[in-house]
PDB file of C-alpha atoms in Angstrom:
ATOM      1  CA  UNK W  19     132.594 115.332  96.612  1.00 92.00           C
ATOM      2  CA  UNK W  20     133.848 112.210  94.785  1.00 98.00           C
ATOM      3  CA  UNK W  21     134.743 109.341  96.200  1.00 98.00           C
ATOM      4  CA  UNK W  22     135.974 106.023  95.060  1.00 98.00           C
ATOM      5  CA  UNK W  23     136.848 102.600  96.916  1.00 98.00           C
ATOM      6  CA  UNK W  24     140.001 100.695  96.308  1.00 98.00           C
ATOM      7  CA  UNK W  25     140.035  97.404  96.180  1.00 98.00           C
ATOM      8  CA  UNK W  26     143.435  96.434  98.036  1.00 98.00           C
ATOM      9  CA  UNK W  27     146.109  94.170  98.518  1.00 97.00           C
ATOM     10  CA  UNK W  28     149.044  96.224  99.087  1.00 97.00           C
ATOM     11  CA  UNK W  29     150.310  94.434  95.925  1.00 97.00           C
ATOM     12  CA  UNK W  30     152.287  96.644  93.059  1.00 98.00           C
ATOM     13  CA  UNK W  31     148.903  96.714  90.947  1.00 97.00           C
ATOM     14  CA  UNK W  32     146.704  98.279  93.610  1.00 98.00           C
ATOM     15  CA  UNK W  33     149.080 100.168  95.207  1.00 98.00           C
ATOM     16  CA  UNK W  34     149.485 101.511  92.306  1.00 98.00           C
ATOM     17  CA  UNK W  35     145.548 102.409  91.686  1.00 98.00           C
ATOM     18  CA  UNK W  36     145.528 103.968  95.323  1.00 98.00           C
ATOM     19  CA  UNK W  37     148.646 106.193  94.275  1.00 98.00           C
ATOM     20  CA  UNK W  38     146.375 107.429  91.421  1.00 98.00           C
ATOM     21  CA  UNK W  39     143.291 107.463  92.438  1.00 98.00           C
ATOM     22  CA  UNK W  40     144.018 109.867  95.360  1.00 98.00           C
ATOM     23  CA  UNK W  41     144.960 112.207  92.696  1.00 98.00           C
ATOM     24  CA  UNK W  42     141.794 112.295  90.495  1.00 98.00           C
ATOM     25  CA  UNK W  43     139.306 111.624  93.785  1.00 98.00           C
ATOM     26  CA  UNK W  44     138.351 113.992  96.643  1.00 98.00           C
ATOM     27  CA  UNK W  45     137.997 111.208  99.113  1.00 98.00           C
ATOM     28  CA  UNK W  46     139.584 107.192  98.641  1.00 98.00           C
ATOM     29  CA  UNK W  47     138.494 104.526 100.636  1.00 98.00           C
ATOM     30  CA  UNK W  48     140.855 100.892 100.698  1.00 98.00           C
ATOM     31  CA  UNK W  49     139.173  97.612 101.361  1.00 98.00           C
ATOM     32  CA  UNK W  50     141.493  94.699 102.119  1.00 98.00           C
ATOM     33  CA  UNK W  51     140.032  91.271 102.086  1.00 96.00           C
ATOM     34  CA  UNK W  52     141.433  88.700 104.610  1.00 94.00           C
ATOM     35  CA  UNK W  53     140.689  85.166 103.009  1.00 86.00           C
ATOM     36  CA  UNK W  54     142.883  83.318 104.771  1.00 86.00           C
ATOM     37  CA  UNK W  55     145.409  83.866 102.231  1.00 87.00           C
ATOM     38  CA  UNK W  56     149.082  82.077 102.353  1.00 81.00           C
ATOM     39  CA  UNK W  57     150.778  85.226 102.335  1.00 81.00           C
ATOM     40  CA  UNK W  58     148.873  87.121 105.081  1.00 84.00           C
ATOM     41  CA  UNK W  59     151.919  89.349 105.928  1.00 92.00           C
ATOM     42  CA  UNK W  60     150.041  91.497 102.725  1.00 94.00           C
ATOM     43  CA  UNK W  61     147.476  92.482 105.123  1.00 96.00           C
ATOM     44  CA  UNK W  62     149.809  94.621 107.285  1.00 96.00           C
ATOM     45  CA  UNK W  63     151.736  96.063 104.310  1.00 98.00           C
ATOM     46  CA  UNK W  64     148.182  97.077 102.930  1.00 98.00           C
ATOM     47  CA  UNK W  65     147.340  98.275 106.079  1.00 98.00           C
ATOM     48  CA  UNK W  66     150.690 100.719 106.357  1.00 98.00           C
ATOM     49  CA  UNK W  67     150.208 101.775 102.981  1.00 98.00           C
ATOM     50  CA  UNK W  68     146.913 102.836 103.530  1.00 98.00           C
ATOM     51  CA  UNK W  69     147.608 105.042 106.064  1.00 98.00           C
ATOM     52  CA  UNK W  70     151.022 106.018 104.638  1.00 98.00           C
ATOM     53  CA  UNK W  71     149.459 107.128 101.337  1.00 98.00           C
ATOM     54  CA  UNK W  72     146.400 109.201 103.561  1.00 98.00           C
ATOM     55  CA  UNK W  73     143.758 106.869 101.922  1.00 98.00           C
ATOM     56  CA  UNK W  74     140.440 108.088 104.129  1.00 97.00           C
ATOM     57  CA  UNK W  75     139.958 105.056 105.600  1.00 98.00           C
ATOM     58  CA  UNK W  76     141.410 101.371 105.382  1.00 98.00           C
ATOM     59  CA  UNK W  77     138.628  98.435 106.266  1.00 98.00           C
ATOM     60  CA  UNK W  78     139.983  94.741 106.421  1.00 98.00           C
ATOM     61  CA  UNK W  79     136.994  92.300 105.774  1.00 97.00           C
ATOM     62  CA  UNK W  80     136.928  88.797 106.878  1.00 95.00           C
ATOM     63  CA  UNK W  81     136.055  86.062 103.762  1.00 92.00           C
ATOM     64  CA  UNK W  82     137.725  83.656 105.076  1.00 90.00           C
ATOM     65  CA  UNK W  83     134.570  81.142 103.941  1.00 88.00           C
ATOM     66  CA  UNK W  84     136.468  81.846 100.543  1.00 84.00           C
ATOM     67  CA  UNK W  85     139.316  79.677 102.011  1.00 82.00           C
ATOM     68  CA  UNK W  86     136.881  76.879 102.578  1.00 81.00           C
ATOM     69  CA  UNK W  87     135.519  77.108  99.161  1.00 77.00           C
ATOM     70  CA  UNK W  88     138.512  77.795  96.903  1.00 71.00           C
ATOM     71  CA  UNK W  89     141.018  75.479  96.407  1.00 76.00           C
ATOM     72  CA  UNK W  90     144.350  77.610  95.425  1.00 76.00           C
ATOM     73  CA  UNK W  91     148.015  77.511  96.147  1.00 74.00           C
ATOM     74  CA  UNK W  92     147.380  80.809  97.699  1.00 74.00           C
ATOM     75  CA  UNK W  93     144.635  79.232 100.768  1.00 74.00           C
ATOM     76  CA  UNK W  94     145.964  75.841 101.190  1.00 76.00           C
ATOM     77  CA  UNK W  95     149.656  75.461 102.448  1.00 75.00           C
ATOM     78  CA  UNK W  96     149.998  71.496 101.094  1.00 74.00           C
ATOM     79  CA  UNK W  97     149.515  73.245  97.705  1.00 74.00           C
ATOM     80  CA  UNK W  98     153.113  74.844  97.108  1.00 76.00           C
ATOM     81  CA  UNK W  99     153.464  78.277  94.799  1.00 74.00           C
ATOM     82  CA  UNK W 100     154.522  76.599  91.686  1.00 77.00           C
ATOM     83  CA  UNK W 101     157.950  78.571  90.627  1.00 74.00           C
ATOM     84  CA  UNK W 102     158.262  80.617  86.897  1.00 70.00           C
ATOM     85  CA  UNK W 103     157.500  78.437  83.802  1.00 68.00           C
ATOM     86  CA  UNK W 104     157.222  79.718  80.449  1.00 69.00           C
ATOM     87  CA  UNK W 105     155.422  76.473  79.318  1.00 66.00           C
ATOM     88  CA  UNK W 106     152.352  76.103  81.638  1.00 70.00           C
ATOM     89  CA  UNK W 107     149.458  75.498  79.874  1.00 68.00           C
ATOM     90  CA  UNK W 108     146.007  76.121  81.633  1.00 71.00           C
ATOM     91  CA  UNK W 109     144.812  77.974  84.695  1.00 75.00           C
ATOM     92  CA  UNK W 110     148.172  78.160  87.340  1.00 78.00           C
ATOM     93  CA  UNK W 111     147.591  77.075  90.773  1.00 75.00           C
ATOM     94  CA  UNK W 112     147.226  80.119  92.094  1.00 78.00           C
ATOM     95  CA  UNK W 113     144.007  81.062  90.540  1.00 82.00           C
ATOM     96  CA  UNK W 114     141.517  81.309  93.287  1.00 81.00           C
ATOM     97  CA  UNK W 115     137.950  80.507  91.998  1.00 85.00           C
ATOM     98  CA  UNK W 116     135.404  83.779  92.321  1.00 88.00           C
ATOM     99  CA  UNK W 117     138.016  86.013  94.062  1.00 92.00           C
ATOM    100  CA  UNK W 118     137.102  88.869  92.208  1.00 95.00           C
ATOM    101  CA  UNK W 119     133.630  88.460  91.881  1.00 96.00           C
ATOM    102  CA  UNK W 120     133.427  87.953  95.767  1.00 95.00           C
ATOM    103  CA  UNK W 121     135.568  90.955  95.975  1.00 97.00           C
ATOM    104  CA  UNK W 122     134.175  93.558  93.451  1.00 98.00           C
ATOM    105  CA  UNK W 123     130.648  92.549  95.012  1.00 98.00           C
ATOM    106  CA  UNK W 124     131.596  93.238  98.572  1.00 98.00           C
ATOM    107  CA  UNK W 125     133.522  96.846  97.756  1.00 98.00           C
ATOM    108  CA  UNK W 126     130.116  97.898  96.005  1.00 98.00           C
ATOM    109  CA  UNK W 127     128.541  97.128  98.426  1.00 98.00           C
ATOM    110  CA  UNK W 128     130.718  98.926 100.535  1.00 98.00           C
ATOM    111  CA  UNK W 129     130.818 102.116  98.023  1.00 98.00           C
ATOM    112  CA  UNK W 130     127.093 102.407  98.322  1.00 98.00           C
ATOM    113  CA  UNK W 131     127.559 102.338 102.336  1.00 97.00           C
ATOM    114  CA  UNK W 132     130.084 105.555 101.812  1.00 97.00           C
ATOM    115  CA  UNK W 133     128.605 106.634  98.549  1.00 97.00           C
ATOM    116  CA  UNK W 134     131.151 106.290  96.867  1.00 98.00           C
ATOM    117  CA  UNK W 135     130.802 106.424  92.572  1.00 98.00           C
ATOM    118  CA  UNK W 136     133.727 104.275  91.934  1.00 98.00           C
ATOM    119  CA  UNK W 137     135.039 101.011  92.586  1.00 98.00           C
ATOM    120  CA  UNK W 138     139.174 100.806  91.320  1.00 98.00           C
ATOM    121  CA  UNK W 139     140.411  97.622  90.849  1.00 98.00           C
ATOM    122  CA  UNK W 140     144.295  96.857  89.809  1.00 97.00           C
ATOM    123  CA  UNK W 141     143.223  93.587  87.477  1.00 96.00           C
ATOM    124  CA  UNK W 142     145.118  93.443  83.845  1.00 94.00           C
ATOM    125  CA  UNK W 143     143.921  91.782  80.810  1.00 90.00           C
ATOM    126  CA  UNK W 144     147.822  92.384  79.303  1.00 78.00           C
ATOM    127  CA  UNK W 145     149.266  90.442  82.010  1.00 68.00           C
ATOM    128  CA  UNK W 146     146.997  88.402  83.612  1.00 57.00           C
ATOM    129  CA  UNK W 147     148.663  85.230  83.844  1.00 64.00           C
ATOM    130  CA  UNK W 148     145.208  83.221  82.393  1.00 76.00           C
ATOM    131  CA  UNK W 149     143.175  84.170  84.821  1.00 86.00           C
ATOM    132  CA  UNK W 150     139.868  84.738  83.783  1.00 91.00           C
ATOM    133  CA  UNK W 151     138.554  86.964  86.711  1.00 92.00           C
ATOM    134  CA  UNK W 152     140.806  89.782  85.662  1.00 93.00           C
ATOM    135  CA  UNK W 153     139.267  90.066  82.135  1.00 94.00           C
ATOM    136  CA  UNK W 154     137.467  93.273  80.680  1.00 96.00           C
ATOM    137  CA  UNK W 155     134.600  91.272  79.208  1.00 96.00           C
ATOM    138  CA  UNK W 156     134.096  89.782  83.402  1.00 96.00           C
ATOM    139  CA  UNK W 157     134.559  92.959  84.782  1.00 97.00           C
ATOM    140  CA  UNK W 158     131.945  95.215  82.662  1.00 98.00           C
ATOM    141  CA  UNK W 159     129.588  92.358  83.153  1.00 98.00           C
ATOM    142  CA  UNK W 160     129.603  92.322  86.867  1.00 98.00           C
ATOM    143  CA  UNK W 161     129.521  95.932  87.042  1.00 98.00           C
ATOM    144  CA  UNK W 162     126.098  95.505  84.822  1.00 98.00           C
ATOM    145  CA  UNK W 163     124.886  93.018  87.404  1.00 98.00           C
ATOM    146  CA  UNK W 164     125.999  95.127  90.832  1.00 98.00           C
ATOM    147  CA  UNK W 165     124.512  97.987  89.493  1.00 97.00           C
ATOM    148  CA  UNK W 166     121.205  96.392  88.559  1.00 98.00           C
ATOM    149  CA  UNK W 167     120.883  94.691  91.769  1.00 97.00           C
ATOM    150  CA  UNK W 168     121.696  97.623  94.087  1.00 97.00           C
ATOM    151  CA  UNK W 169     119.641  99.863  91.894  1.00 97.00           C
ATOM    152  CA  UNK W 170     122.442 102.201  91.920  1.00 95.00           C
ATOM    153  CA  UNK W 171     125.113 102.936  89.173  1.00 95.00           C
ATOM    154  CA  UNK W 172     128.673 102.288  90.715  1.00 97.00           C
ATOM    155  CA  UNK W 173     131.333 102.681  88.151  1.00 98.00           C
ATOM    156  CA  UNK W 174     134.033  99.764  88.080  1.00 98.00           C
ATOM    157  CA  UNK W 175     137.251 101.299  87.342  1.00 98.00           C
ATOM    158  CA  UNK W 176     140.662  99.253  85.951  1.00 98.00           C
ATOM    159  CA  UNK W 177     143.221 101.584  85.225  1.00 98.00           C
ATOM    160  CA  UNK W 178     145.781  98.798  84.847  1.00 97.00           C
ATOM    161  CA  UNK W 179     143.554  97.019  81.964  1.00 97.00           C
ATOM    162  CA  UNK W 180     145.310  97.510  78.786  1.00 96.00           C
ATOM    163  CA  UNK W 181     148.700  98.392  80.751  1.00 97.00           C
ATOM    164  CA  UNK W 182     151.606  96.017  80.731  1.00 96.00           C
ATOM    165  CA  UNK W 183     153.617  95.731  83.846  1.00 96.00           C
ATOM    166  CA  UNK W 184     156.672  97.675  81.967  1.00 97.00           C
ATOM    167  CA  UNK W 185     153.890 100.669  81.446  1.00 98.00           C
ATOM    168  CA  UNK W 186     152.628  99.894  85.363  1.00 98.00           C
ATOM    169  CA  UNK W 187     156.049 100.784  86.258  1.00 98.00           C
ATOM    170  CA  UNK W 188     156.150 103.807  84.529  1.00 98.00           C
ATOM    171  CA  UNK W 189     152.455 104.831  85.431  1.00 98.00           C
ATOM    172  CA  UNK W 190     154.109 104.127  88.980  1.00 98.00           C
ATOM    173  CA  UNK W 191     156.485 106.739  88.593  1.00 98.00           C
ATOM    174  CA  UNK W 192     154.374 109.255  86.380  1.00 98.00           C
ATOM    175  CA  UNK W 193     153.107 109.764  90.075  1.00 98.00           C
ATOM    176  CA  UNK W 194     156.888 110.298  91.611  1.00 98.00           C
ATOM    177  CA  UNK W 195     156.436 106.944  93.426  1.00 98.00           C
ATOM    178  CA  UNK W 196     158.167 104.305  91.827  1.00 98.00           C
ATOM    179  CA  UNK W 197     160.493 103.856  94.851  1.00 98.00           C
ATOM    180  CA  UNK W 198     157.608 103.392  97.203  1.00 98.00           C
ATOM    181  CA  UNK W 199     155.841 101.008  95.057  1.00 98.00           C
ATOM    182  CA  UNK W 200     159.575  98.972  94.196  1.00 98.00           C
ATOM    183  CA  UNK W 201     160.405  98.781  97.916  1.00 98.00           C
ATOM    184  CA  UNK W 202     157.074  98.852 100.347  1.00 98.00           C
ATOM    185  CA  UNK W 203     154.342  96.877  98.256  1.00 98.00           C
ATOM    186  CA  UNK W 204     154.199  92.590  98.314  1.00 97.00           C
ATOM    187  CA  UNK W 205     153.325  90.999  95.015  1.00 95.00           C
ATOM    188  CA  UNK W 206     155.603  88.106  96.143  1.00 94.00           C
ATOM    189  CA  UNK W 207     153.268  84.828  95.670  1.00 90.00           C
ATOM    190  CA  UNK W 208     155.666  83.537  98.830  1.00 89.00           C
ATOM    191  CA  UNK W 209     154.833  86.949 100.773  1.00 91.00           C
ATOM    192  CA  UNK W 210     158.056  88.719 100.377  1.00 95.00           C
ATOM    193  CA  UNK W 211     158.375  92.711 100.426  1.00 96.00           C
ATOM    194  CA  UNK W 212     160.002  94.701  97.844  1.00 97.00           C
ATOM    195  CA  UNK W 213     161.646  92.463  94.968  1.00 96.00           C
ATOM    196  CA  UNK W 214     160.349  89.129  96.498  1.00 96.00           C
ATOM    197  CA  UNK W 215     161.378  85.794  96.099  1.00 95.00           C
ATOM    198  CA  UNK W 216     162.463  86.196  92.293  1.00 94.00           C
ATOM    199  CA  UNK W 217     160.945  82.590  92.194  1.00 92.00           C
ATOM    200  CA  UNK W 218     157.227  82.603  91.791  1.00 91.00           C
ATOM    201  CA  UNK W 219     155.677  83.914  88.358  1.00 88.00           C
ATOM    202  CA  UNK W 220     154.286  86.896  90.158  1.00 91.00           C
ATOM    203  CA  UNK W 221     158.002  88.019  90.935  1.00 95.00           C
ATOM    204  CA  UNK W 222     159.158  87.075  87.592  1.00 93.00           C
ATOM    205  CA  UNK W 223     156.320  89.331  85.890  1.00 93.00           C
ATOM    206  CA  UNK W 224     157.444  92.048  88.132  1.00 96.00           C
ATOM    207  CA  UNK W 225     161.124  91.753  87.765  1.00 97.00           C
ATOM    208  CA  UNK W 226     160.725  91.701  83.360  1.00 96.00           C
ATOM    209  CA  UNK W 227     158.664  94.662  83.407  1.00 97.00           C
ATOM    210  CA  UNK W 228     161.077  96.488  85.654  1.00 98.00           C
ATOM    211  CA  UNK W 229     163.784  95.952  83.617  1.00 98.00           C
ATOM    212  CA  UNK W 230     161.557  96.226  80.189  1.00 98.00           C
ATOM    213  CA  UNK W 231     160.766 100.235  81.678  1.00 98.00           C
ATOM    214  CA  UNK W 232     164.044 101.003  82.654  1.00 98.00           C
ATOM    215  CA  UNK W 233     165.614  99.945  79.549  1.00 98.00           C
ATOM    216  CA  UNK W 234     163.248 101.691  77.355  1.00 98.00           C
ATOM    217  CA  UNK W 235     161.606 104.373  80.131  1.00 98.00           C
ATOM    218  CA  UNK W 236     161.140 107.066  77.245  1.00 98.00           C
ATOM    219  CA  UNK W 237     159.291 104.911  74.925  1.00 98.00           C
ATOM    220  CA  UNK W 238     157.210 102.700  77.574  1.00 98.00           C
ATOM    221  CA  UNK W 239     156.283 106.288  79.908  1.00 98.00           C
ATOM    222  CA  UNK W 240     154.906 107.484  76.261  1.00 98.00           C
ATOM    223  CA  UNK W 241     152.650 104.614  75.246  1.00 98.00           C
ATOM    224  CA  UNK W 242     151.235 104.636  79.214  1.00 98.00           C
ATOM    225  CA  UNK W 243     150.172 108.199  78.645  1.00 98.00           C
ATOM    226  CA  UNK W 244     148.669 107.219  75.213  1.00 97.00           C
ATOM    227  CA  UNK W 245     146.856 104.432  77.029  1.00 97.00           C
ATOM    228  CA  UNK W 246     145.875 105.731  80.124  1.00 98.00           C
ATOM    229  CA  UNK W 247     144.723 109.344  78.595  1.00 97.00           C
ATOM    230  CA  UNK W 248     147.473 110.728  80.825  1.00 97.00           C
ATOM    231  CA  UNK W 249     150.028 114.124  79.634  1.00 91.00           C
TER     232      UNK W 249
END
């Protein structure tokens, strides 16, 4: 039987990995991480989705000593969500320091528990708004160091890595659920359903590649095919 763990927020990008992964895996496991996050409400949505989608099982794992650790506008409320800017220079505000690593360490850890051969992660190198925890080069060299120190090969997967959020869209509704993913998943940096705030750069990275795929959903559907080895 295979099995693979999802890493998940109940944000576009792994919503989108659970949609897919429950078609190429016998058995899908979800891990949501509560870290004391500003937008909590994306615990619940993960949660329904979860469940909704007929994942096998949905764990929620407190790391909320991440909170007390990582400074971010997404764990400390004085800190506000910095709205859209084309000109920001640097890391944004609402990079939190080791997410990831904490993250991809604890769902191994958890896919060795189940036996799982696959962690799936939704991180994108195409748009990853500078953050360097979502990068190829980290990913394959973490997945070198978890599977080393478990003594067990566990496969880190990132179907989203060379995907922009036009061809996310599209490999949303390659799998006939771009409506779900549109209306029931929270990307929102401000923790609003659906479309979000419109504000934040999260929402405005959402919003372009919306309109990017349905402007050009021939074109954008092919090259996601191309990319993702799809037909």
């Amino acid at each position: 039987m295979k099995r693979a763990v999802v890493v998940f927020s109940g944000g576009q990008d792994s919503t989108t990995c659970l949609i897919q992964a429950l078609q190429q895996y016998d058995e899908v496991h979800c891990v949501t991480f509560d870290y004391g996050q500003r937008h909590r409400e994306e615990i619940d949505v993960a949660a329904g989705l979860a469940h909704q989608l007929g994942a096998r099982a949905h764990k929620v794992l407190d790391v909320t000593l991440l909170n007390e650790l990582a400074v971010s506008s997404l764990t400390r409320d004085n800190i506000p969500v910095p709205a859209y800017d084309p000109q920001a220079s640097g890391l944004p505000s609402t990079f939190v320091p080791g997410r990831n690593i904490l993250f991809l360490t604890l769902a191994s850890i958890y896919a060795y528990q189940v036996e799982a051969e696959a962690v799936i992660t939704g991180v994108c190198e195409t748009d990853f708004s500078g953050y360097p925890d979502c990068r190829d080069e980290f990913v394959k060299a973490l997945n070198h160091a978890v599977s080393l120190g478990m003594a067990r090969d566990v496969r880190f997967e990132t179907p989203l890595m060379w995907l922009n959020k036009a061809e996310t869209w599209a490999l949303a509704d390659y799998w006939q659920q771009l409506p779900l993913v549109r209306k029931e998943t929270l990307t929102c940096y401000n923790g609003i359903k659906g479309d979000g705030c419109g504000e934040c750069a999260a929402c405005h990275l959402r919003a372009r590649g919306l309109a990017e795929y349905h402007a050009k959903a021939a074109e954008v559907m092919a090259a996601m095919k191309c990319k993702s080895g799809l037909r």
